[in-house]
Amino acid sequence: MPFLAEEHLPIPDEDILSWIFDHVSYNWDMPIYIDAANPARTISARQALDTIGRLITGLKAAGVQQGDCICYPLAFLGIIGAGGIFAGTNPSYTTHELTHAIRTASIKHIIVEPPLLPAVLSAARTCSIPDAHVILFDPAASPPSPSPSPSAPHAVSTAQPTAYWAGRFASLFDRQRLAAFHAEGQAFRASGRVSDTFAAFVEADDERRARRVLAELAACCVTDDAARSLRAFQREFARRCGNDALMPSPALIVLGGSGGGGGGGEEGLRGGEGKGRKTGLGFMERLRGIAREARKSSV
């Protein structure tokens, strides 16, 4: 015979996003997610809601339909908000194991971190999932910040020429590189010598720094036209660098919150011309070359 509970708690009949964010009784700007490895990286309830909204926009633009299954907290809620079903996998899965998981759950879209991209792409292609449905998520990028309003000083609301984006990229890139040199300077004052590996560290870290800058620029785009012009610059810059990882992807559409579709697709993941090619020039020299050509073409 069944044993019924003596007390029955009310079960809300609203969707999970409304249940979480419509009844916030604490400070919206207080951190709710804190990176254990780096406590300085935090996300508040306000930033979480903003990020989830951008994920919903990006997933909808990528073609996610209600009931689609996508192979945490903010990504999970973004998937739920877009009407999808969340299905997690083990990051240590081999390509064969990923293929089995994708087929078993009838996966339609995948969110993946950069280190796992090769195995996921191989499994996705085996399962006939388009490259455009593989969304690259980079946790090393800058923490999310509230969406800029069209009147904000750094917001971009219209399409801009390549020279404009090259200038803004160079400014942000130099600022972040300077911070690395500043840290080395402090170490030099303490020890009296420059690290033997510092130059190699700065060059090797340029790719991560560039991705972070591109994500910041995408977050400044408040219209589809602005986001499209940034992606055009990004594709040219990635080709010059011979680096597929810098190509625009659906993830940048999400970060920018532009609501636009396409932009990256297979070209963003496969890299088009320049795949696997290294020019031997530094990031900033290649950037200056792009800016010079853009100025010539506008004359």
GROMACS .gro file of N, CA and C in nm, residues 118-190:
model
  219
  118PRO      N    1   3.852   1.948  -3.156
  118PRO     CA    2   3.884   1.850  -3.260
  118PRO      C    3   3.803   1.721  -3.250
  119ALA      N    4   3.794   1.663  -3.130
  119ALA     CA    5   3.719   1.538  -3.112
  119ALA      C    6   3.571   1.559  -3.138
  120VAL      N    7   3.518   1.673  -3.090
  120VAL     CA    8   3.375   1.700  -3.107
  120VAL      C    9   3.341   1.722  -3.255
  121LEU      N   10   3.426   1.797  -3.327
  121LEU     CA   11   3.401   1.820  -3.469
  121LEU      C   12   3.401   1.689  -3.547
  122SER      N   13   3.496   1.601  -3.514
  122SER     CA   14   3.503   1.472  -3.583
  122SER      C   15   3.377   1.390  -3.558
  123ALA      N   16   3.332   1.386  -3.431
  123ALA     CA   17   3.212   1.309  -3.399
  123ALA      C   18   3.089   1.372  -3.461
  124ALA      N   19   3.082   1.506  -3.459
  124ALA     CA   20   2.966   1.576  -3.515
  124ALA      C   21   2.953   1.550  -3.665
  125ARG      N   22   3.066   1.555  -3.735
  125ARG     CA   23   3.063   1.533  -3.879
  125ARG      C   24   3.024   1.388  -3.911
  126THR      N   25   3.070   1.295  -3.825
  126THR     CA   26   3.031   1.155  -3.844
  126THR      C   27   2.880   1.138  -3.832
  127CYS      N   28   2.820   1.221  -3.745
  127CYS     CA   29   2.675   1.215  -3.722
  127CYS      C   30   2.598   1.313  -3.809
  128SER      N   31   2.665   1.370  -3.910
  128SER     CA   32   2.601   1.463  -4.005
  128SER      C   33   2.548   1.590  -3.940
  129ILE      N   34   2.613   1.635  -3.831
  129ILE     CA   35   2.578   1.763  -3.769
  129ILE      C   36   2.659   1.872  -3.837
  130PRO      N   37   2.596   1.976  -3.893
  130PRO     CA   38   2.671   2.082  -3.962
  130PRO      C   39   2.769   2.152  -3.868
  131ASP      N   40   2.881   2.196  -3.921
  131ASP     CA   41   2.979   2.269  -3.840
  131ASP      C   42   2.916   2.392  -3.776
  132ALA      N   43   2.821   2.454  -3.845
  132ALA     CA   44   2.757   2.575  -3.792
  132ALA      C   45   2.677   2.547  -3.666
  133HIS      N   46   2.648   2.420  -3.637
  133HIS     CA   47   2.574   2.383  -3.517
  133HIS      C   48   2.667   2.349  -3.401
  134VAL      N   49   2.797   2.361  -3.423
  134VAL     CA   50   2.895   2.341  -3.316
  134VAL      C   51   2.937   2.478  -3.267
  135ILE      N   52   2.898   2.513  -3.144
  135ILE     CA   53   2.919   2.646  -3.089
  135ILE      C   54   3.039   2.644  -2.995
  136LEU      N   55   3.140   2.725  -3.025
  136LEU     CA   56   3.262   2.729  -2.946
  136LEU      C   57   3.242   2.820  -2.825
  137PHE      N   58   3.267   2.766  -2.707
  137PHE     CA   59   3.254   2.843  -2.583
  137PHE      C   60   3.391   2.853  -2.519
  138ASP      N   61   3.440   2.977  -2.501
  138ASP     CA   62   3.574   2.997  -2.447
  138ASP      C   63   3.566   3.060  -2.308
  139PRO      N   64   3.584   2.982  -2.202
  139PRO     CA   65   3.577   3.038  -2.066
  139PRO      C   66   3.693   3.129  -2.033
  140ALA      N   67   3.798   3.130  -2.116
  140ALA     CA   68   3.912   3.218  -2.089
  140ALA      C   69   3.885   3.361  -2.132
  141ALA      N   70   3.775   3.381  -2.206
  141ALA     CA   71   3.740   3.516  -2.248
  141ALA      C   72   3.697   3.599  -2.128
  142SER      N   73   3.682   3.728  -2.149
  142SER     CA   74   3.647   3.817  -2.039
  142SER      C   75   3.514   3.778  -1.978
  143PRO      N   76   3.497   3.794  -1.844
  143PRO     CA   77   3.369   3.767  -1.781
  143PRO      C   78   3.261   3.853  -1.843
  144PRO      N   79   3.137   3.805  -1.848
  144PRO     CA   80   3.029   3.880  -1.911
  144PRO      C   81   3.001   4.010  -1.838
  145SER      N   82   2.966   4.110  -1.913
  145SER     CA   83   2.928   4.238  -1.856
  145SER      C   84   2.794   4.278  -1.914
  146PRO      N   85   2.720   4.363  -1.843
  146PRO     CA   86   2.588   4.402  -1.893
  146PRO      C   87   2.595   4.455  -2.036
  147SER      N   88   2.493   4.428  -2.115
  147SER     CA   89   2.490   4.473  -2.254
  147SER      C   90   2.494   4.624  -2.260
  148PRO      N   91   2.575   4.680  -2.349
  148PRO     CA   92   2.579   4.826  -2.360
  148PRO      C   93   2.453   4.879  -2.425
  149SER      N   94   2.411   4.996  -2.383
  149SER     CA   95   2.297   5.059  -2.449
  149SER      C   96   2.349   5.134  -2.570
  150PRO      N   97   2.263   5.163  -2.668
  150PRO     CA   98   2.309   5.234  -2.788
  150PRO      C   99   2.376   5.366  -2.758
  151SER      N  100   2.347   5.426  -2.640
  151SER     CA  101   2.406   5.555  -2.606
  151SER      C  102   2.534   5.541  -2.525
  152ALA      N  103   2.576   5.419  -2.491
  152ALA     CA  104   2.698   5.400  -2.414
  152ALA      C  105   2.819   5.445  -2.496
  153PRO      N  106   2.926   5.496  -2.429
  153PRO     CA  107   3.041   5.551  -2.503
  153PRO      C  108   3.107   5.452  -2.597
  154HIS      N  109   3.115   5.324  -2.559
  154HIS     CA  110   3.186   5.227  -2.640
  154HIS      C  111   3.093   5.140  -2.724
  155ALA      N  112   2.963   5.166  -2.721
  155ALA     CA  113   2.869   5.086  -2.800
  155ALA      C  114   2.883   5.120  -2.948
  156VAL      N  115   2.865   5.020  -3.033
  156VAL     CA  116   2.872   5.038  -3.178
  156VAL      C  117   2.737   5.000  -3.236
  157SER      N  118   2.669   5.095  -3.298
  157SER     CA  119   2.533   5.071  -3.347
  157SER      C  120   2.523   5.070  -3.499
  158THR      N  121   2.634   5.101  -3.569
  158THR     CA  122   2.631   5.101  -3.716
  158THR      C  123   2.750   5.022  -3.769
  159ALA      N  124   2.742   4.979  -3.894
  159ALA     CA  125   2.853   4.907  -3.958
  159ALA      C  126   2.976   4.999  -3.964
  160GLN      N  127   3.092   4.941  -3.936
  160GLN     CA  128   3.216   5.019  -3.934
  160GLN      C  129   3.318   4.961  -4.032
  161PRO      N  130   3.405   5.045  -4.089
  161PRO     CA  131   3.507   4.995  -4.182
  161PRO      C  132   3.614   4.914  -4.110
  162THR      N  133   3.691   4.839  -4.187
  162THR     CA  134   3.796   4.756  -4.130
  162THR      C  135   3.895   4.837  -4.048
  163ALA      N  136   3.930   4.956  -4.096
  163ALA     CA  137   4.028   5.039  -4.026
  163ALA      C  138   3.980   5.074  -3.885
  164TYR      N  139   3.850   5.094  -3.869
  164TYR     CA  140   3.795   5.127  -3.737
  164TYR      C  141   3.816   5.010  -3.641
  165TRP      N  142   3.777   4.889  -3.685
  165TRP     CA  143   3.791   4.772  -3.598
  165TRP      C  144   3.938   4.742  -3.571
  166ALA      N  145   4.024   4.763  -3.671
  166ALA     CA  146   4.167   4.740  -3.651
  166ALA      C  147   4.222   4.832  -3.543
  167GLY      N  148   4.177   4.958  -3.543
  167GLY     CA  149   4.221   5.053  -3.442
  167GLY      C  150   4.176   5.015  -3.303
  168ARG      N  151   4.049   4.976  -3.290
  168ARG     CA  152   3.998   4.940  -3.158
  168ARG      C  153   4.062   4.811  -3.108
  169PHE      N  154   4.081   4.716  -3.201
  169PHE     CA  155   4.147   4.591  -3.163
  169PHE      C  156   4.288   4.620  -3.112
  170ALA      N  157   4.363   4.701  -3.186
  170ALA     CA  158   4.501   4.731  -3.148
  170ALA      C  159   4.508   4.796  -3.010
  171SER      N  160   4.414   4.886  -2.983
  171SER     CA  161   4.413   4.956  -2.854
  171SER      C  162   4.391   4.858  -2.738
  172LEU      N  163   4.291   4.772  -2.751
  172LEU     CA  164   4.262   4.676  -2.645
  172LEU      C  165   4.373   4.572  -2.633
  173PHE      N  166   4.424   4.526  -2.747
  173PHE     CA  167   4.529   4.424  -2.747
  173PHE      C  168   4.655   4.478  -2.678
  174ASP      N  169   4.692   4.604  -2.713
  174ASP     CA  170   4.810   4.664  -2.651
  174ASP      C  171   4.793   4.680  -2.501
  175ARG      N  172   4.670   4.715  -2.459
  175ARG     CA  173   4.644   4.734  -2.317
  175ARG      C  174   4.664   4.603  -2.240
  176GLN      N  175   4.616   4.492  -2.298
  176GLN     CA  176   4.629   4.364  -2.229
  176GLN      C  177   4.774   4.315  -2.232
  177ARG      N  178   4.843   4.340  -2.343
  177ARG     CA  179   4.983   4.300  -2.351
  177ARG      C  180   5.067   4.382  -2.252
  178LEU      N  181   5.033   4.510  -2.238
  178LEU     CA  182   5.105   4.596  -2.145
  178LEU      C  183   5.090   4.545  -2.002
  179ALA      N  184   4.972   4.491  -1.971
  179ALA     CA  185   4.950   4.437  -1.836
  179ALA      C  186   5.045   4.321  -1.809
  180ALA      N  187   5.072   4.239  -1.913
  180ALA     CA  188   5.165   4.127  -1.896
  180ALA      C  189   5.307   4.179  -1.873
  181PHE      N  190   5.345   4.283  -1.949
  181PHE     CA  191   5.477   4.342  -1.929
  181PHE      C  192   5.489   4.407  -1.791
  182HIS      N  193   5.381   4.466  -1.744
  182HIS     CA  194   5.381   4.528  -1.611
  182HIS      C  195   5.405   4.423  -1.504
  183ALA      N  196   5.340   4.307  -1.519
  183ALA     CA  197   5.360   4.200  -1.422
  183ALA      C  198   5.506   4.153  -1.423
  184GLU      N  199   5.565   4.143  -1.544
  184GLU     CA  200   5.705   4.102  -1.554
  184GLU      C  201   5.797   4.208  -1.493
  185GLY      N  202   5.759   4.336  -1.510
  185GLY     CA  203   5.838   4.444  -1.452
  185GLY      C  204   5.842   4.435  -1.301
  186GLN      N  205   5.729   4.403  -1.241
  186GLN     CA  206   5.726   4.387  -1.095
  186GLN      C  207   5.815   4.273  -1.051
  187ALA      N  208   5.811   4.163  -1.129
  187ALA     CA  209   5.896   4.048  -1.097
  187ALA      C  210   6.044   4.085  -1.111
  188PHE      N  211   6.076   4.170  -1.213
  188PHE     CA  212   6.214   4.212  -1.235
  188PHE      C  213   6.265   4.296  -1.118
  189ARG      N  214   6.177   4.387  -1.070
  189ARG     CA  215   6.219   4.471  -0.957
  189ARG      C  216   6.245   4.386  -0.833
  190ALA      N  217   6.172   4.275  -0.821
  190ALA     CA  218   6.190   4.190  -0.704
  190ALA      C  219   6.312   4.100  -0.715
   0.00000   0.00000   0.00000
